[in-house]
Coordinates of C-alpha atoms in Angstrom, one line a residue:
Chain A
M1 CA 18.6 40.0 2.4
S2 CA 21.4 37.7 1.3
L3 CA 20.7 35.3 -1.5
Y4 CA 21.5 31.6 -1.9
G5 CA 21.2 32.1 -5.7
V6 CA 18.9 33.0 -8.5
M7 CA 16.7 30.3 -9.9
A8 CA 14.9 29.8 -13.2
E9 CA 12.2 27.2 -14.0
F10 CA 12.0 25.3 -17.3
G11 CA 9.4 23.1 -18.9
G12 CA 11.6 20.4 -20.4
A13 CA 14.9 18.4 -20.0
E14 CA 16.3 19.8 -23.3
A15 CA 15.7 23.4 -22.2
L16 CA 17.4 22.8 -18.9
L17 CA 20.4 21.1 -20.5
A18 CA 20.8 23.9 -23.1
A19 CA 20.4 26.6 -20.3
A20 CA 23.0 24.8 -18.1
R21 CA 25.5 24.6 -21.0
E22 CA 25.0 28.3 -21.9
A23 CA 25.4 29.4 -18.3
H24 CA 28.6 27.3 -18.1
E25 CA 30.0 28.8 -21.3
S26 CA 29.0 32.3 -20.1
G27 CA 31.4 31.9 -17.2
Y28 CA 29.0 31.1 -14.3
G29 CA 31.1 28.9 -12.1
D30 CA 28.6 27.6 -9.5
I31 CA 25.7 26.1 -11.3
E32 CA 23.1 23.8 -9.8
A33 CA 20.6 22.0 -12.0
Y34 CA 17.5 20.2 -10.6
S35 CA 15.4 17.7 -12.5
P36 CA 12.8 15.0 -11.7
F37 CA 14.9 12.3 -13.4
P38 CA 18.6 12.0 -14.4
I39 CA 19.4 13.7 -17.6
E40 CA 22.4 12.6 -19.7
G41 CA 25.1 15.2 -20.0
L42 CA 23.6 17.5 -17.3
P43 CA 26.1 16.8 -14.6
E44 CA 29.0 17.6 -16.9
A45 CA 27.2 20.8 -18.0
T46 CA 27.2 22.0 -14.4
G47 CA 30.8 21.3 -14.0
F48 CA 30.7 17.7 -12.5
R49 CA 34.2 16.2 -13.1
R50 CA 35.2 13.3 -10.9
N51 CA 32.8 10.6 -9.9
W52 CA 34.3 8.8 -6.9
I53 CA 31.6 6.2 -6.4
P54 CA 33.3 3.4 -8.5
A55 CA 36.5 3.8 -6.5
I56 CA 34.6 3.8 -3.2
V57 CA 32.8 0.6 -4.2
L58 CA 36.0 -1.0 -5.3
A59 CA 37.7 -0.1 -2.0
G60 CA 34.8 -1.4 0.0
G61 CA 34.8 -4.7 -2.0
L62 CA 38.5 -5.2 -1.5
A63 CA 38.3 -4.4 2.2
G64 CA 35.3 -6.8 2.6
G65 CA 36.9 -9.6 0.7
I66 CA 40.5 -9.4 2.1
G67 CA 39.3 -8.6 5.6
G68 CA 36.8 -11.5 5.4
Y69 CA 39.4 -14.0 4.3
L70 CA 41.9 -12.8 6.9
M71 CA 39.3 -13.1 9.6
Q72 CA 38.6 -16.7 8.7
W73 CA 42.3 -17.5 8.3
Y74 CA 43.1 -16.0 11.7
S75 CA 40.3 -17.8 13.5
A76 CA 40.8 -21.2 11.8
V77 CA 44.6 -21.2 11.8
L78 CA 45.7 -19.2 14.8
S79 CA 43.0 -18.4 17.2
Y80 CA 40.9 -21.6 17.3
P81 CA 42.2 -24.4 15.1
I82 CA 40.0 -27.5 15.2
N83 CA 40.1 -30.7 13.2
S84 CA 37.0 -31.0 11.1
G85 CA 36.9 -34.0 8.8
G86 CA 40.7 -34.2 8.7
K87 CA 40.9 -31.0 6.7
P88 CA 43.9 -28.7 7.2
P89 CA 43.3 -25.6 9.3
H90 CA 43.9 -23.4 6.3
S91 CA 41.3 -25.1 4.1
W92 CA 40.9 -22.2 1.8
P93 CA 38.2 -23.5 -0.7
E94 CA 35.8 -23.6 2.2
F95 CA 36.6 -20.0 3.1
I96 CA 35.4 -18.8 -0.3
P97 CA 31.6 -18.5 0.3
V98 CA 32.0 -16.1 3.3
T99 CA 34.8 -14.2 1.5
F100 CA 32.5 -13.7 -1.5
E101 CA 29.5 -12.6 0.6
L102 CA 31.5 -10.1 2.6
T103 CA 33.0 -8.7 -0.6
V104 CA 29.5 -8.0 -1.9
L105 CA 28.2 -6.8 1.4
V106 CA 30.9 -4.3 2.2
A107 CA 31.1 -3.0 -1.4
A108 CA 27.3 -2.3 -1.4
I109 CA 27.3 -0.6 2.0
A110 CA 30.3 1.5 1.0
G111 CA 28.7 2.5 -2.2
V112 CA 25.4 3.7 -0.6
V113 CA 27.1 5.4 2.3
G114 CA 29.6 7.0 -0.1
M115 CA 26.9 8.3 -2.4
L116 CA 24.9 9.8 0.5
A117 CA 28.0 11.4 2.0
L118 CA 29.3 12.9 -1.2
N119 CA 25.8 14.2 -2.0
G120 CA 25.6 15.8 1.5
L121 CA 22.5 13.7 2.4
P122 CA 20.6 13.3 4.6
R123 CA 20.0 17.1 4.7
L124 CA 16.4 17.8 5.4
Y125 CA 16.6 21.6 5.1
H126 CA 18.0 23.3 2.1
P127 CA 17.5 26.9 0.8
V128 CA 16.1 25.8 -2.6
F129 CA 13.1 24.4 -0.8
N130 CA 12.1 28.0 0.1
V131 CA 11.0 28.5 -3.5
R132 CA 7.4 27.4 -3.5
E133 CA 7.5 26.3 -7.2
F134 CA 10.4 24.0 -6.4
D135 CA 7.9 21.4 -5.2
L136 CA 7.5 20.6 -8.9
A137 CA 11.2 19.7 -9.3
S138 CA 10.2 16.2 -8.2
R139 CA 7.3 16.1 -10.7
N140 CA 7.6 17.7 -14.1
R141 CA 9.6 21.0 -13.9
F142 CA 13.3 21.6 -14.3
F143 CA 15.3 24.2 -12.4
L144 CA 18.6 26.0 -12.9
C145 CA 20.2 27.9 -10.0
L146 CA 23.1 30.3 -10.4
R147 CA 25.1 30.9 -7.2
H148 CA 27.8 33.3 -6.1
A149 CA 27.0 35.7 -9.0
D150 CA 25.8 39.3 -9.1
A151 CA 22.0 38.9 -8.6
Q152 CA 21.0 41.4 -11.2
C153 CA 23.3 40.1 -13.9
A154 CA 22.1 36.5 -13.2
R155 CA 18.5 37.6 -13.5
D156 CA 19.2 39.3 -16.8
F157 CA 21.1 36.3 -18.1
L158 CA 18.4 33.9 -17.1
R159 CA 15.7 36.0 -18.6
G160 CA 17.5 35.7 -22.0
L161 CA 17.0 31.9 -21.7
E162 CA 13.2 32.3 -21.8
P163 CA 12.3 30.4 -18.7
L164 CA 8.8 29.8 -17.2
G165 CA 9.8 31.9 -14.2
I166 CA 12.7 33.4 -12.2
W167 CA 13.0 33.5 -8.4
D168 CA 15.4 34.7 -5.8
V169 CA 16.4 31.9 -3.4
P170 CA 16.8 33.3 0.1
V171 CA 19.4 31.7 2.3
Chain B
M1 CA 10.8 -3.0 -26.7
A2 CA 9.0 0.0 -28.2
D3 CA 5.6 -1.7 -28.0
V4 CA 5.9 -2.1 -24.3
A5 CA 6.3 1.6 -23.8
A6 CA 3.8 2.5 -26.5
P7 CA 0.8 3.0 -24.1
L8 CA 3.0 5.6 -22.4
R9 CA 2.5 7.9 -25.4
R10 CA -0.7 9.1 -23.7
W11 CA 1.2 10.1 -20.5
S12 CA 3.3 13.1 -19.5
Y13 CA 5.8 13.6 -16.7
A14 CA 3.1 15.2 -14.6
S15 CA 0.3 12.7 -15.2
V16 CA 2.6 9.6 -14.7
S17 CA 3.8 11.1 -11.4
D18 CA 0.3 11.9 -10.2
K19 CA -1.2 8.6 -11.2
I20 CA 1.4 6.5 -9.3
A21 CA 1.8 8.9 -6.3
D22 CA -2.0 9.3 -5.9
I23 CA -2.4 5.5 -5.5
V24 CA -0.7 6.2 -2.2
L25 CA -1.7 9.8 -1.4
A26 CA -5.2 10.3 -2.7
R27 CA -6.9 7.0 -3.4
R28 CA -9.2 5.8 -0.6
A29 CA -8.8 2.2 0.5
S30 CA -11.1 0.1 -1.6
W31 CA -13.2 -2.7 0.0
P32 CA -11.2 -5.5 -1.7
W33 CA -8.1 -4.1 -0.1
V34 CA -9.7 -3.7 3.3
V35 CA -11.0 -7.3 3.2
A36 CA -7.7 -8.7 2.1
F37 CA -5.9 -6.6 4.7
L38 CA -8.1 -7.9 7.5
I39 CA -7.7 -11.5 6.4
S40 CA -4.0 -11.1 6.2
M41 CA -3.9 -9.5 9.5
I42 CA -5.7 -12.3 11.2
G43 CA -3.3 -14.7 9.5
T44 CA -0.3 -12.6 10.7
V45 CA -1.7 -12.8 14.3
A46 CA -1.9 -16.6 14.0
F47 CA 1.7 -16.6 12.7
V48 CA 2.9 -14.7 15.6
G49 CA 0.8 -16.8 18.0
A50 CA 2.3 -20.0 16.5
I51 CA 5.8 -18.7 16.9
G52 CA 5.1 -17.7 20.5
W53 CA 3.7 -21.2 21.2
L54 CA 6.8 -22.7 19.6
F55 CA 9.1 -20.6 21.7
L56 CA 7.2 -21.7 24.8
R57 CA 7.0 -25.4 24.1
G58 CA 9.9 -26.1 21.7
I59 CA 10.0 -27.8 18.3
G60 CA 8.1 -30.8 19.6
I61 CA 4.9 -29.1 18.6
W62 CA 5.8 -29.8 15.0
G63 CA 5.8 -33.1 13.3
V64 CA 9.6 -33.3 13.1
N65 CA 11.3 -36.3 14.6
I66 CA 14.4 -38.5 14.2
P67 CA 15.1 -39.3 11.3
T68 CA 13.1 -36.4 9.8
A69 CA 14.7 -33.6 11.8
W70 CA 14.1 -31.1 9.0
G71 CA 10.4 -30.5 8.3
F72 CA 8.3 -27.6 7.1
A73 CA 10.5 -25.0 8.6
I74 CA 13.4 -25.7 6.3
A75 CA 11.1 -26.4 3.3
N76 CA 9.5 -23.0 3.9
F77 CA 12.8 -21.3 4.3
V78 CA 14.0 -22.7 0.9
W79 CA 10.8 -21.8 -0.8
W80 CA 10.6 -18.3 0.5
I81 CA 14.2 -17.5 -0.2
G82 CA 13.7 -18.8 -3.8
I83 CA 10.7 -16.5 -4.4
G84 CA 12.9 -13.5 -3.6
H85 CA 15.3 -14.4 -6.5
A86 CA 12.9 -13.3 -9.3
G87 CA 12.8 -9.8 -7.8
T88 CA 16.6 -9.5 -7.9
F89 CA 16.7 -11.0 -11.4
I90 CA 14.2 -8.3 -12.6
S91 CA 15.8 -5.4 -10.9
A92 CA 19.5 -6.2 -11.3
I93 CA 20.1 -8.5 -14.3
L94 CA 17.4 -6.9 -16.5
L95 CA 18.8 -3.4 -15.6
L96 CA 22.3 -4.4 -16.7
L97 CA 20.8 -5.8 -19.9
R98 CA 19.1 -2.5 -20.5
Q99 CA 15.6 -4.1 -20.7
T100 CA 13.6 -0.9 -20.1
W101 CA 10.4 -2.9 -19.9
R102 CA 11.4 -3.9 -16.4
T103 CA 10.9 -0.4 -15.1
S104 CA 7.2 -0.8 -14.3
I105 CA 7.6 -4.1 -12.4
N106 CA 11.0 -3.7 -10.7
R107 CA 9.8 -1.8 -7.6
F108 CA 7.2 -4.2 -6.4
A109 CA 9.4 -7.2 -7.4
E110 CA 12.1 -5.8 -5.2
A111 CA 9.6 -5.4 -2.4
M112 CA 8.6 -9.0 -2.9
T113 CA 12.2 -10.0 -2.7
L114 CA 12.7 -8.1 0.6
F115 CA 9.6 -9.5 2.2
A116 CA 10.2 -13.1 1.0
A117 CA 13.8 -13.1 2.1
G118 CA 12.9 -11.5 5.4
I119 CA 10.3 -14.2 6.1
A120 CA 12.7 -16.9 4.9
G121 CA 15.3 -15.7 7.4
I122 CA 12.8 -16.3 10.3
F123 CA 12.5 -20.0 9.6
P124 CA 16.0 -21.3 10.3
I125 CA 15.9 -19.5 13.6
L126 CA 12.5 -21.0 14.4
H127 CA 13.8 -24.5 13.8
L128 CA 16.7 -24.1 16.1
G129 CA 16.2 -26.0 19.4
R130 CA 17.5 -23.0 21.2
P131 CA 16.6 -20.1 19.0
W132 CA 17.8 -17.5 21.5
F133 CA 21.4 -18.5 20.6
F134 CA 21.1 -18.0 16.8
Y135 CA 23.7 -15.2 16.9
W136 CA 26.3 -17.8 17.7
L137 CA 26.5 -18.2 14.0
V138 CA 27.9 -14.7 13.7
P139 CA 31.6 -14.0 14.4
Y140 CA 31.7 -11.5 17.4
P141 CA 34.1 -11.1 20.3
N142 CA 32.8 -13.3 23.0
V143 CA 34.0 -14.5 26.4
M144 CA 33.9 -18.1 25.3
E145 CA 36.6 -17.3 22.8
L146 CA 34.8 -19.3 20.2
W147 CA 34.5 -18.8 16.4
P148 CA 32.0 -20.0 13.9
Q149 CA 32.9 -23.1 12.0
W150 CA 33.9 -21.8 8.6
R151 CA 33.7 -25.2 7.0
S152 CA 30.0 -25.5 7.8
A153 CA 27.4 -24.8 5.1
L154 CA 25.1 -23.4 7.8
V155 CA 27.6 -20.6 8.6
W156 CA 27.9 -19.9 4.8
D157 CA 24.1 -19.8 4.9
I158 CA 23.8 -17.0 7.5
F159 CA 26.3 -14.9 5.6
A160 CA 24.5 -15.5 2.3
I161 CA 21.1 -14.7 3.7
S162 CA 22.1 -11.6 5.7
T163 CA 24.1 -10.2 2.7
Y164 CA 21.1 -10.9 0.4
L165 CA 18.7 -9.2 2.8
I166 CA 20.9 -6.1 3.4
V167 CA 21.9 -5.6 -0.3
S168 CA 18.2 -6.1 -1.4
L169 CA 17.1 -3.5 1.2
L170 CA 19.8 -1.0 0.1
F171 CA 18.9 -1.4 -3.5
W172 CA 15.2 -1.0 -2.9
Y173 CA 15.5 1.9 -0.6
I174 CA 18.0 3.9 -2.7
G175 CA 15.8 3.4 -5.7
L176 CA 12.9 4.7 -3.6
V177 CA 14.5 7.9 -2.4
P178 CA 13.7 10.1 -5.5
D179 CA 10.1 8.8 -5.4
L180 CA 9.8 9.5 -1.7
A181 CA 10.8 13.1 -2.5
T182 CA 7.9 13.2 -5.0
L183 CA 5.5 12.0 -2.3
R184 CA 6.9 14.6 0.1
D185 CA 6.4 17.4 -2.3
R186 CA 2.9 16.3 -3.3
A187 CA 1.7 15.2 0.2
G188 CA -1.4 17.1 1.3
T189 CA -1.1 16.8 5.1
R190 CA 1.7 17.8 7.5
A191 CA 2.1 14.3 8.9
R192 CA 2.7 12.8 5.5
Q193 CA 5.1 15.6 4.6
V194 CA 7.1 14.9 7.7
V195 CA 7.2 11.1 7.3
Y196 CA 8.0 11.1 3.6
G197 CA 10.3 14.0 4.1
L198 CA 12.3 12.1 6.6
L199 CA 12.4 9.0 4.5
A200 CA 13.4 11.1 1.4
L201 CA 16.6 12.2 3.2
G202 CA 16.2 15.7 1.7
W203 CA 16.6 14.5 -1.9
R204 CA 16.3 17.5 -4.3
G205 CA 17.3 16.0 -7.6
E206 CA 20.5 18.0 -8.2
A207 CA 22.4 16.9 -11.3
R208 CA 25.6 15.9 -9.4
H209 CA 23.4 13.9 -7.0
W210 CA 21.7 12.1 -9.9
A211 CA 25.1 11.3 -11.4
R212 CA 26.3 9.6 -8.2
F213 CA 22.9 8.0 -7.6
E214 CA 22.9 6.5 -11.1
T215 CA 26.4 5.1 -10.7
V216 CA 25.7 3.5 -7.3
Y217 CA 22.4 2.1 -8.5
L218 CA 24.1 0.5 -11.5
L219 CA 26.9 -0.9 -9.3
L220 CA 24.4 -2.2 -6.8
A221 CA 22.7 -4.0 -9.7
G222 CA 26.1 -5.4 -10.6
L223 CA 26.7 -6.6 -7.0
A224 CA 23.2 -8.1 -6.7
T225 CA 23.6 -10.0 -10.0
P226 CA 26.0 -12.7 -8.6
L227 CA 23.7 -12.9 -5.6
V228 CA 20.9 -14.2 -7.8
V229 CA 23.1 -17.2 -8.5
S230 CA 25.0 -17.5 -5.2
V231 CA 22.3 -17.3 -2.5
H232 CA 20.3 -20.3 -3.6
S233 CA 23.6 -22.1 -4.4
V234 CA 24.7 -21.7 -0.8
V235 CA 21.2 -22.8 0.4
S236 CA 21.5 -25.9 -1.8
L237 CA 24.9 -26.6 -0.2
D238 CA 23.1 -27.0 3.1
F239 CA 21.8 -30.2 1.5
A240 CA 24.5 -31.2 -1.0
I241 CA 27.3 -31.1 1.5
A242 CA 25.5 -33.8 3.6
I243 CA 25.8 -37.4 2.7
V244 CA 22.1 -38.2 2.9
P245 CA 20.9 -39.9 -0.3
G246 CA 18.7 -37.4 -2.1
Y247 CA 20.8 -34.5 -0.7
H248 CA 24.2 -35.5 -1.8
S249 CA 24.2 -34.3 -5.4
T250 CA 26.3 -32.0 -7.5
V251 CA 23.3 -30.9 -9.6
F252 CA 21.8 -29.1 -6.6
P253 CA 23.1 -25.6 -7.0
P254 CA 21.9 -24.9 -10.6
Y255 CA 18.8 -27.0 -9.9
F256 CA 18.0 -24.9 -6.8
V257 CA 18.6 -21.6 -8.6
A258 CA 16.4 -22.5 -11.5
G259 CA 13.7 -23.6 -9.1
A260 CA 14.1 -20.3 -7.3
L261 CA 13.6 -18.2 -10.4
F262 CA 10.7 -20.5 -11.4
S263 CA 8.8 -20.0 -8.2
G264 CA 9.9 -16.3 -8.1
F265 CA 8.5 -15.5 -11.5
A266 CA 5.3 -17.4 -10.6
M267 CA 5.0 -15.1 -7.5
V268 CA 5.7 -12.0 -9.6
L269 CA 2.7 -13.0 -11.8
T270 CA 0.6 -13.8 -8.7
L271 CA 1.2 -10.3 -7.4
A272 CA 1.3 -8.3 -10.6
I273 CA -2.0 -9.4 -12.0
P274 CA -4.2 -8.4 -9.1
L275 CA -2.1 -5.3 -8.6
R276 CA -2.7 -4.0 -12.1
H277 CA -6.3 -5.1 -12.0
F278 CA -7.2 -3.3 -8.8
F279 CA -5.2 -0.1 -9.3
R280 CA -5.9 0.1 -13.1
L281 CA -2.2 0.0 -14.1
H282 CA -2.8 -1.6 -17.5
D283 CA -0.8 1.1 -19.3
F284 CA 2.3 0.5 -17.1
I285 CA 2.1 -3.3 -16.5
T286 CA 1.1 -4.3 -20.0
D287 CA 0.2 -7.7 -21.5
R288 CA 3.7 -7.8 -22.9
H289 CA 5.2 -7.7 -19.4
L290 CA 3.1 -10.6 -18.3
E291 CA 4.0 -12.5 -21.5
N292 CA 7.7 -12.0 -20.9
A293 CA 7.4 -13.2 -17.4
A294 CA 5.4 -16.2 -18.7
K295 CA 8.2 -17.0 -21.2
I296 CA 10.8 -16.9 -18.4
L297 CA 8.5 -19.1 -16.3
L298 CA 8.4 -21.7 -19.2
A299 CA 12.2 -21.7 -19.7
C300 CA 12.9 -22.1 -15.9
G301 CA 10.3 -24.8 -15.8
W302 CA 12.3 -26.8 -18.3
I303 CA 15.5 -26.4 -16.4
V304 CA 13.7 -27.6 -13.3
A305 CA 12.4 -30.6 -15.3
Y306 CA 15.9 -31.3 -16.3
G307 CA 16.9 -31.2 -12.6
Y308 CA 14.2 -33.8 -11.8
F309 CA 15.3 -36.0 -14.6
I310 CA 19.1 -35.9 -13.9
E311 CA 18.5 -36.5 -10.2
T312 CA 16.7 -39.7 -11.0
F313 CA 19.0 -40.7 -13.7
T314 CA 22.2 -40.1 -11.6
A315 CA 20.8 -42.2 -8.8
F316 CA 20.5 -45.3 -11.1
Y317 CA 23.6 -44.5 -13.0
S318 CA 25.7 -44.3 -9.8
G319 CA 24.7 -47.8 -8.9
D320 CA 24.6 -46.8 -5.3
E321 CA 22.0 -48.9 -3.7
F322 CA 21.0 -46.3 -1.1
E323 CA 20.4 -43.7 -3.8
I324 CA 18.4 -46.1 -5.9
A325 CA 16.3 -47.1 -2.8
M326 CA 15.7 -43.5 -2.1
V327 CA 14.5 -42.8 -5.6
K328 CA 12.2 -45.8 -5.6
D329 CA 10.8 -44.6 -2.4
R330 CA 10.3 -41.1 -3.8
L331 CA 8.3 -42.4 -6.8
L332 CA 6.3 -45.1 -5.1
G333 CA 6.8 -44.8 -1.3
F334 CA 4.9 -43.0 1.4
Y335 CA 5.5 -39.6 -0.1
G336 CA 4.9 -40.8 -3.7
P337 CA 1.8 -38.7 -4.3
V338 CA 3.8 -35.6 -3.4
Y339 CA 6.3 -36.4 -6.1
W340 CA 3.7 -36.9 -8.8
T341 CA 1.8 -33.8 -7.8
V342 CA 5.1 -31.9 -8.1
L343 CA 5.6 -33.2 -11.6
A344 CA 2.0 -32.3 -12.6
C345 CA 2.3 -28.8 -11.2
N346 CA 5.8 -27.9 -12.3
I347 CA 6.2 -29.7 -15.6
V348 CA 2.7 -30.6 -17.1
V349 CA 0.7 -27.5 -16.2
P350 CA 3.2 -24.8 -17.4
Q351 CA 3.2 -26.3 -20.9
I352 CA 0.0 -24.4 -21.5
L353 CA 2.3 -21.4 -21.8
W354 CA 3.5 -22.5 -25.2
W355 CA 0.2 -21.1 -26.5
R356 CA 0.2 -17.4 -27.1
A357 CA -3.4 -17.1 -26.1
A358 CA -2.6 -18.5 -22.7
R359 CA 0.3 -16.1 -22.2
R360 CA -1.9 -13.2 -23.2
S361 CA -4.7 -14.1 -20.8
A362 CA -4.0 -12.6 -17.4
W363 CA -6.4 -15.0 -15.5
T364 CA -4.8 -18.1 -17.1
L365 CA -1.4 -16.8 -16.1
L366 CA -2.7 -16.2 -12.5
A367 CA -4.0 -19.7 -12.3
V368 CA -0.7 -21.2 -13.7
S369 CA 1.3 -19.1 -11.3
L370 CA -0.6 -20.3 -8.3
V371 CA -0.2 -23.9 -9.5
V372 CA 3.6 -23.4 -9.9
N373 CA 3.8 -21.8 -6.4
L374 CA 2.1 -24.8 -4.9
G375 CA 4.3 -27.2 -7.0
M376 CA 7.5 -25.5 -5.9
W377 CA 6.5 -25.6 -2.3
L378 CA 5.7 -29.3 -2.5
E379 CA 9.1 -29.8 -4.3
R380 CA 10.9 -28.2 -1.4
V381 CA 9.0 -30.3 1.1
M382 CA 9.8 -33.4 -0.9
I383 CA 13.5 -32.7 -1.0
V384 CA 13.7 -31.9 2.6
V385 CA 11.4 -34.5 4.1
Q386 CA 11.4 -37.5 1.8
S387 CA 15.2 -37.7 1.5
M388 CA 15.6 -37.8 5.3
H389 CA 12.7 -40.2 6.0
H390 CA 14.4 -43.0 4.0
D391 CA 18.2 -42.9 4.4
F392 CA 20.6 -45.8 5.0
M393 CA 19.3 -48.0 7.7
P394 CA 15.8 -49.5 7.5
S395 CA 15.7 -49.3 11.3
A396 CA 16.1 -45.6 11.0
W397 CA 13.3 -45.0 8.6
G398 CA 10.3 -42.9 9.7
N399 CA 7.6 -40.6 8.5
F400 CA 7.1 -36.9 9.1
I401 CA 3.4 -36.0 9.4
P402 CA 2.8 -32.2 9.7
T403 CA 0.9 -31.1 12.8
V404 CA -1.6 -28.3 13.0
W405 CA 1.2 -26.0 14.1
D406 CA 3.2 -26.8 11.0
W407 CA 0.3 -25.8 8.9
I408 CA -0.5 -22.6 10.9
T409 CA 3.1 -21.5 10.7
F410 CA 3.2 -22.1 6.9
F411 CA -0.1 -20.4 6.1
G412 CA 0.7 -17.7 8.7
S413 CA 3.9 -16.9 6.8
I414 CA 1.9 -16.5 3.6
A415 CA -0.5 -14.2 5.4
F416 CA 2.3 -12.2 6.8
F417 CA 3.8 -11.8 3.3
A418 CA 0.4 -10.6 2.0
F419 CA 0.1 -8.2 5.0
L420 CA 3.4 -6.6 4.2
F421 CA 2.7 -6.4 0.5
L422 CA -0.7 -4.8 1.1
L423 CA 0.8 -2.3 3.4
F424 CA 3.5 -1.6 0.8
V425 CA 1.1 -0.8 -2.1
R426 CA -0.7 1.6 0.1
A427 CA 2.3 3.4 1.7
L428 CA 4.9 3.5 -1.0
P429 CA 4.9 3.9 -4.8
A430 CA 4.6 0.4 -6.3
I431 CA 6.1 1.6 -9.6
S432 CA 9.3 3.6 -9.9
I433 CA 8.1 7.1 -10.8
F434 CA 11.3 8.7 -11.8
E435 CA 12.1 5.8 -14.1
M436 CA 8.7 6.0 -15.7
R437 CA 9.4 9.7 -16.4
E438 CA 12.6 8.6 -18.2
L439 CA 10.5 6.2 -20.3
V440 CA 8.0 9.1 -21.1
L441 CA 11.0 11.1 -22.3
E442 CA 12.3 8.3 -24.5
E443 CA 8.8 7.8 -25.9
K444 CA 8.6 11.5 -26.7
K445 CA 12.0 11.4 -28.5
S446 CA 11.1 8.4 -30.6

């Protein structure tokens, strides 16, 4: 039976953080840590380096704002110029509200879609769900999963961290 | 804010998760909920019926006329969209200011925002003479080769409202995803596992996922923050851009935003107090939460009072005879009693909140919040209707008298709001579970 990885269960956020750091220092390259709430420092301890979300949101905002303004300019100046109250066709102060709204809208949508895409969600099936105890990962338990390592070595290593339990995660 | 989280000392990750999740999963519907749900459902049916009759017969079934072409529909729109603002204020601005006490009230306040803004969005469409053409306000490729008029406040309005709705929905749903995963993992029946499982998108709480989640949540808060100010400013421009006396005023954007927060926080109290009473959430929604909301209510009330004062002052200071005539009519004319009721509800009654005992009494706060809700609705009616009924030419003056259909549509919209909210508290966690776990951790550390 091929394994997705070896998983250990912990009772607290501090224990998981310490375990993740130790695994990282011991040379385990592919570490996944699961917790019922975000824990400061944990992503870095599992080797998380570059967070692309701010760049994606910025790109979305720029696209929405610039695109929105150009749309109004094109329609009011080139495609369908009409005289409204004697204002010039390119009456930019009145293009601001829609430009602003589209900046916010596209930035927000880009951020959410980007977050889901980078996280690989939605993904309804995942091997870690095969571990029965993993149901508690969304309640009060904390899990560390070591991947792409020799299973026996990983089990021995995890046992040294004094977890509440150790499981093999089938693929 | 330590004393807000203090009751949490009794709670653990497990018990706080179970308590909130079990309101949805395990608790049987209580009879007050069933009664309230049935009443709101009847009201919702009436709302849908009134809209159906409107679509069949046209807006002549309402009391609107010329000169008063804008009646209850627009007043309801302004009122409902304003109520949403407090939810965004709580979830976005208080998050950025790191006010952790907001954690236990942000989820249902966001739901309130979503439902209120959604209902608000219905009304401008209802009041169109030809509602089936409402999408003409949106730029889309069309065979008429027409574009929306970008210099029109009404076009700004549809962009502001739809952006607000979509961003509020994203913010609310993304915040819900980890809690939906909790419900999925805890659900007892297959059907619930499937439904919550689909909604949770397969969330499993991996550290890198949390990192991206937290970043996008914070950035959405940052993006929603200017919306608190901008949405009702744009709504107020629907009026301020016009030359009608009573509409044409530069104080309108801040005055509308303050009124929005005022009515919104009143609605937060109206919802929070019964919610915590019936579901026994006193450890999560503490007296301190209610007191903080009451203080914001009091502060917003004074900004609104300033708005009333400066509007009247500016009318006389301008020397414009149409403005002065409009203000005199507002104080003493056909709709005079509405104006004085507005002052009583929005300025006089909230002053009781200066007393600590009043701020600490949930039932006093509930009563005040209901009075403010009423006062703010009357204010919106006053601005919309009274200004129009008395503009420049005496020959063009006329009164708007609401018909039974106006009232059914208004009360029906309240029933629909209650219907959605009652469904929400039974189907989704009304308090953010994962953020409560973070508070439990902080409380343990301290």
